[in-house]
mmCIF file of C-alpha atoms in Angstrom:
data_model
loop_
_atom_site.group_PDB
_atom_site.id
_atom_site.type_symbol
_atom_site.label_atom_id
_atom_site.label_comp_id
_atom_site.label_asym_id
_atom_site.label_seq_id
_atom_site.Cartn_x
_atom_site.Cartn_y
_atom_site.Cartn_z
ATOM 1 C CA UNK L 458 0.000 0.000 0.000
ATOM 2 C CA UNK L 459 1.300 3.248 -0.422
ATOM 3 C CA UNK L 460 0.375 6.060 1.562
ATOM 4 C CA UNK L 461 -0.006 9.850 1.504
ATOM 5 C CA UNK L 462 0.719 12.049 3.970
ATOM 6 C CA UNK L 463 1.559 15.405 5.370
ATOM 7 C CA UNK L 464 2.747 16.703 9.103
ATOM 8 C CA UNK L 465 2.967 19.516 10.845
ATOM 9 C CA UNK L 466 3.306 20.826 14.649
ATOM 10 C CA UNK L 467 0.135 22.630 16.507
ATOM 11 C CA UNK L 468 -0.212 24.864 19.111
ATOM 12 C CA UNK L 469 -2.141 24.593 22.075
ATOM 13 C CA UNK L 470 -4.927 27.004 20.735
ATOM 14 C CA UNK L 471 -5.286 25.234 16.797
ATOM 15 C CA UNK L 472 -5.031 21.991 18.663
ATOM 16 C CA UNK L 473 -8.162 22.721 20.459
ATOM 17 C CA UNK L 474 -9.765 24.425 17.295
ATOM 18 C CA UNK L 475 -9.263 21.791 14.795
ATOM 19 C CA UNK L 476 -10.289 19.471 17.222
ATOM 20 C CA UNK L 477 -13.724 21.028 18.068
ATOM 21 C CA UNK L 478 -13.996 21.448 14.234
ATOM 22 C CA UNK L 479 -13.044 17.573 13.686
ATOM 23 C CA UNK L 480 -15.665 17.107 16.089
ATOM 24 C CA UNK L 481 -18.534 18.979 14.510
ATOM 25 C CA UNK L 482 -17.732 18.311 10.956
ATOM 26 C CA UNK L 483 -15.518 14.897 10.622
ATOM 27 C CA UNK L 484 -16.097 11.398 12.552
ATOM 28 C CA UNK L 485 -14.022 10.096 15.584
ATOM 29 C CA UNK L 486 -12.109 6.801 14.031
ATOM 30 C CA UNK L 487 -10.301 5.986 16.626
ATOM 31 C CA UNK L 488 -8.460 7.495 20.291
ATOM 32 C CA UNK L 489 -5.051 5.807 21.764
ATOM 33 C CA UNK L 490 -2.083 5.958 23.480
ATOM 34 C CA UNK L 491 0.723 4.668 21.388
ATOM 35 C CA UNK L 492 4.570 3.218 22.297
ATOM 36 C CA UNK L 493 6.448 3.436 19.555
ATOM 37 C CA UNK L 494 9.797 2.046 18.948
ATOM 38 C CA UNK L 495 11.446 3.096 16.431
ATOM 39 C CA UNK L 496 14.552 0.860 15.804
ATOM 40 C CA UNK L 497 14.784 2.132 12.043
ATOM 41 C CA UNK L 498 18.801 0.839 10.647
ATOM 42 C CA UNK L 499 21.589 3.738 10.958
ATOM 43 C CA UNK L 500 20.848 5.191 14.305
ATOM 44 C CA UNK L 501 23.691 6.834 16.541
ATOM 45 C CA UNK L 502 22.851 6.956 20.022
ATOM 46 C CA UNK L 503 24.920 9.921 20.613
ATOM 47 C CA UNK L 504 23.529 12.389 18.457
ATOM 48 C CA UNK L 505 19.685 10.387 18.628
ATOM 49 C CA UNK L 506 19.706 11.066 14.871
ATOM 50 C CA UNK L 507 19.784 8.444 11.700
ATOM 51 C CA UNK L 508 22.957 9.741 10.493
ATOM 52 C CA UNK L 509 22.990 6.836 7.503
ATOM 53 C CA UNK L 510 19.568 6.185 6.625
ATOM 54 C CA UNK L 511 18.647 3.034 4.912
ATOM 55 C CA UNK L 512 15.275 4.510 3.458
ATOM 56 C CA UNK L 513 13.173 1.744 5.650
ATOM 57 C CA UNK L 514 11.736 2.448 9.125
ATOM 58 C CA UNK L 515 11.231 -0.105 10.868
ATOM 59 C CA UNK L 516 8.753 0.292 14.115
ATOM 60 C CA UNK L 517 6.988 -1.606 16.452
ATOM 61 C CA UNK L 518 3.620 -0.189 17.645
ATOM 62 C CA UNK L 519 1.742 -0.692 21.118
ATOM 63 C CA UNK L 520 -2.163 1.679 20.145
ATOM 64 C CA UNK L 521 -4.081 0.488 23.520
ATOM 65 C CA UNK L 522 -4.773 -3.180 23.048
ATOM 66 C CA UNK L 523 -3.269 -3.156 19.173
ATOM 67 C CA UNK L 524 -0.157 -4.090 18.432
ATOM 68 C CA UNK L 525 1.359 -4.057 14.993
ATOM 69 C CA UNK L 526 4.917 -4.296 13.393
ATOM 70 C CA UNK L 527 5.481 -1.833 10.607
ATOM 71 C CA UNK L 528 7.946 -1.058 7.653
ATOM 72 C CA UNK L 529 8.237 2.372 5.789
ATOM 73 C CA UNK L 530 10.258 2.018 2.636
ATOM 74 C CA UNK L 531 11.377 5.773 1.451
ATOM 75 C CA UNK L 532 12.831 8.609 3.061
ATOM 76 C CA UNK L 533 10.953 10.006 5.975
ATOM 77 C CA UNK L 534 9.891 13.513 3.968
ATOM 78 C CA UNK L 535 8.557 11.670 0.890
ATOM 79 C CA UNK L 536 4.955 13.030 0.969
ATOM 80 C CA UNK L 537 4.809 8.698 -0.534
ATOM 81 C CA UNK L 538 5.971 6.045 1.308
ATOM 82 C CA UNK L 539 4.988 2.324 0.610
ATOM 83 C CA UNK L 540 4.326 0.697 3.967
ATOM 84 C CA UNK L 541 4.071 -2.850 5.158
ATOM 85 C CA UNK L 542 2.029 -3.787 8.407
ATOM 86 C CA UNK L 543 1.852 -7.082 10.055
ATOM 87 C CA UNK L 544 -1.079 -7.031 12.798
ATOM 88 C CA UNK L 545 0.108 -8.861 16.008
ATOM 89 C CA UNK L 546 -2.265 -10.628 18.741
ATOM 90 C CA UNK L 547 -2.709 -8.248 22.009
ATOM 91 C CA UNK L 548 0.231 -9.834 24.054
ATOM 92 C CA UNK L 549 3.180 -9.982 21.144
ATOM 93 C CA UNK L 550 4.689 -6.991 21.207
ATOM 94 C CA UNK L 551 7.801 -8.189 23.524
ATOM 95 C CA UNK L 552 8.048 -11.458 21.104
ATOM 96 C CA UNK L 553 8.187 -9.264 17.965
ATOM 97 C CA UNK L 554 10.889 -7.185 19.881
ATOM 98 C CA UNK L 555 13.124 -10.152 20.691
ATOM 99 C CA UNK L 556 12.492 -11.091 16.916
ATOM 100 C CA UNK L 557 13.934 -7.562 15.809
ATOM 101 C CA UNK L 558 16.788 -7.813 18.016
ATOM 102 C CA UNK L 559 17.459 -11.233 17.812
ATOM 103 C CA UNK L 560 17.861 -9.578 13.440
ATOM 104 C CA UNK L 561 20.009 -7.033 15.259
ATOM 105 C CA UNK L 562 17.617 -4.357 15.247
ATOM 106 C CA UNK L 563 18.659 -2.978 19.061
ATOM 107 C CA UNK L 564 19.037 0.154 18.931
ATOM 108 C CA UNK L 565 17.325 3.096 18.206
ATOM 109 C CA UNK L 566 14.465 5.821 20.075
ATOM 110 C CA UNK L 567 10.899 4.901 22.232
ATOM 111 C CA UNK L 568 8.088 7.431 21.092
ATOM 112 C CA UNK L 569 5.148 7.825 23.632
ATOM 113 C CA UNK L 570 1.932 10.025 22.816
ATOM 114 C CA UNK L 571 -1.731 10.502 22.335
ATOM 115 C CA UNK L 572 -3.889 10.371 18.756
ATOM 116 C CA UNK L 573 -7.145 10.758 18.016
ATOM 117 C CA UNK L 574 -7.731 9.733 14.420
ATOM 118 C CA UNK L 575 -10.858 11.488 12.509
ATOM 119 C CA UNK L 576 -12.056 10.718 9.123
ATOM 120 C CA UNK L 577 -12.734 13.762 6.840
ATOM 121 C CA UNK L 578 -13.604 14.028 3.252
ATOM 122 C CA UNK L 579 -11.836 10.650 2.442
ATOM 123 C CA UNK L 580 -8.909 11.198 4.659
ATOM 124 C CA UNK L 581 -7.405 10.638 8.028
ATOM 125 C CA UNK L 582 -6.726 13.337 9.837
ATOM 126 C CA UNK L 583 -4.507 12.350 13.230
ATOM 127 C CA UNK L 584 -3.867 15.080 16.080
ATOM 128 C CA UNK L 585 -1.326 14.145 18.529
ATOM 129 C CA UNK L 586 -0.401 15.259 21.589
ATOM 130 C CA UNK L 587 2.817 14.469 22.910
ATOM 131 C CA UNK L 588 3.306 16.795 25.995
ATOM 132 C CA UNK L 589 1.162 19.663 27.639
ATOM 133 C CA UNK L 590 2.722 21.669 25.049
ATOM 134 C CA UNK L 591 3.524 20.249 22.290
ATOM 135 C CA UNK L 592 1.091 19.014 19.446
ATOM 136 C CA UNK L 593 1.132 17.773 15.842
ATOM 137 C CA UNK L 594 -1.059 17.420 12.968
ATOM 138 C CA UNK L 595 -1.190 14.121 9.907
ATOM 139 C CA UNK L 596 -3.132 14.003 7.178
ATOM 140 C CA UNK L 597 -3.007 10.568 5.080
ATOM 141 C CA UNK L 598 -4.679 9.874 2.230
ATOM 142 C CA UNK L 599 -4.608 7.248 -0.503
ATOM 143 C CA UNK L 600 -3.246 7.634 -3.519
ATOM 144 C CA UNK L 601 -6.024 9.939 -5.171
ATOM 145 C CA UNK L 602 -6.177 12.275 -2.021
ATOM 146 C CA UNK L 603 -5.531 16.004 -2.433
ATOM 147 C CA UNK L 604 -4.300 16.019 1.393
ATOM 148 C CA UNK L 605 -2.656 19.649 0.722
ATOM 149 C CA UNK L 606 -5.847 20.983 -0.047
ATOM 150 C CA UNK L 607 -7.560 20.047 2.979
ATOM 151 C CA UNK L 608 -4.363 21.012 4.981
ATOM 152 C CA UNK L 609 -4.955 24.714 2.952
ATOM 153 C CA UNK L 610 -8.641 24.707 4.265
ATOM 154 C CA UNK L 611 -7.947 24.013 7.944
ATOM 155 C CA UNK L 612 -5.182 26.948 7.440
ATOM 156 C CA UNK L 613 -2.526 23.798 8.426
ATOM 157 C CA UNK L 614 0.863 24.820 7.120
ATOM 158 C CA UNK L 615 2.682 21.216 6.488
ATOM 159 C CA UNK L 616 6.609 20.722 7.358
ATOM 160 C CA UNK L 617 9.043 21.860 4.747
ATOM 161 C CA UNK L 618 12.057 18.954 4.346
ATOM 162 C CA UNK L 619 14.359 21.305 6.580
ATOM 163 C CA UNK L 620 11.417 21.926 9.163
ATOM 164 C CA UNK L 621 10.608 18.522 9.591
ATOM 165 C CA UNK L 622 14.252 17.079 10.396
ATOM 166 C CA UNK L 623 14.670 19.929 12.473
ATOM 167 C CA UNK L 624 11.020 18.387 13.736
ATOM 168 C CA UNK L 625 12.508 15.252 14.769
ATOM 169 C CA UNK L 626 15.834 16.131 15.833
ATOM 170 C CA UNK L 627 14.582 18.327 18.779
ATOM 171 C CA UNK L 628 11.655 16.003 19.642
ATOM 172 C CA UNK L 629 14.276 13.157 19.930
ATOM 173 C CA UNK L 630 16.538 15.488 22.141
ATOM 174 C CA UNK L 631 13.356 17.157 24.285
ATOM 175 C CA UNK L 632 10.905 14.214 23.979
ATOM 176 C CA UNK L 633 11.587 11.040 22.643
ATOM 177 C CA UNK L 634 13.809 8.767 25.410
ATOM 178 C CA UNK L 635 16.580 6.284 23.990
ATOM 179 C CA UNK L 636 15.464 2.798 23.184
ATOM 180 C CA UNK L 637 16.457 0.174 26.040
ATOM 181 C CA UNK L 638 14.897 -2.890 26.843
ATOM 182 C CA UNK L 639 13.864 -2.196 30.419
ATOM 183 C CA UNK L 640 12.453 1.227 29.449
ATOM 184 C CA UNK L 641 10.478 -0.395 27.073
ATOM 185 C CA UNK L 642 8.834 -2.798 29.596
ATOM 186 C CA UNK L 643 8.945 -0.180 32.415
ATOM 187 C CA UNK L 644 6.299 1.581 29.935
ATOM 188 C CA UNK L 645 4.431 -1.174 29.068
ATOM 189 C CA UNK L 646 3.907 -1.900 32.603
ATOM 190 C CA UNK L 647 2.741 2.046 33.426
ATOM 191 C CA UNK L 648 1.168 2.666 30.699
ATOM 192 C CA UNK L 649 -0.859 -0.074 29.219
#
């Protein structure tokens, strides 16, 4: 499947507006709390940036009671990525992460926040909300969706290339926590 999609950070104040507008005007697919691991080849642990990328990220994903392994093939500002999901069984999320490491995949950055996920006009809109400040927007589509244009009419300004690895480089260094083992079932256990 390939996907379409844009990003783009919130405020605080458009958070709450285009989710009262979502509200009124779109449908409520789905609310979660999601662990993320992202353990996506050519990390450096030092910098908690993907100095080399390989073009594929590779993530394991905790939504609630879903649990699905994922791969992204592209670079992570193509507006079109193709994307393979496998759908685990609630409980085999620590046996798919002993399957990536035992590949070597052991290293990399644990993503924790809050979507709710609203179909509009054909498309998914996803607002996130990752601390008490600090909120982003998604709009996916399929491969016939003008996402821009519905991004124009919420007045939604998407990332540039430069504004979105600037994006993830200071939400890795302000937000995001280093991917370990124990951390990873130390959330598990608090969060789920």
């Amino acid at each position: 499947m390939t996907e379409i999609e844009i990003r783009g950070k919130l405020t605080k104040e458009k958070f709450d507006e285009l989710f009262k507008k979502l509200t009124d005007s779109g449908k409520l697919a789905d609310h979660y709390h999601r662990l993320s691991l992202d353990l996506s080849p050519g990390f450096d642990p030092v910098t908690k940036t993907w100095k080399n990328s390989s073009g594929t990220d590779i993530r394991l994903k905790k939504s609630d009671e879903k649990e699905k392994l994922s791969v992204k093939m592209g670079t992570f500002q193509d507006k079109e990525r193709k994307e393979v999901e496998i759908k685990l069984q609630t409980g085999e999320f620590l046996s798919a992460l002993d399957f990536l490491e035992a590949l070597g995949y052991n290293s990399g950055m644990i993503y924790y926040w809050e979507s709710w996920e609203f179909d509009y006009q054909g498309v998914e809109i996803k607002l996130s909300k990752y601390t008490d400040d600090y909120f982003t927007f998604e709009i996916e589509g399929k491969e016939n969706s003008d996402v821009d244009a519905i991004a124009k009419d919420f007045e939604l300004t998407s990332y540039s290339e430069e504004e979105y690895r600037q994006a993830i480089d200071w939400e890795n260094q302000n937000i995001h926590q280093l991917y370990t083992r124990q951390l990873t079932e130390n959330l598990l256990k608090s969060k789920f």
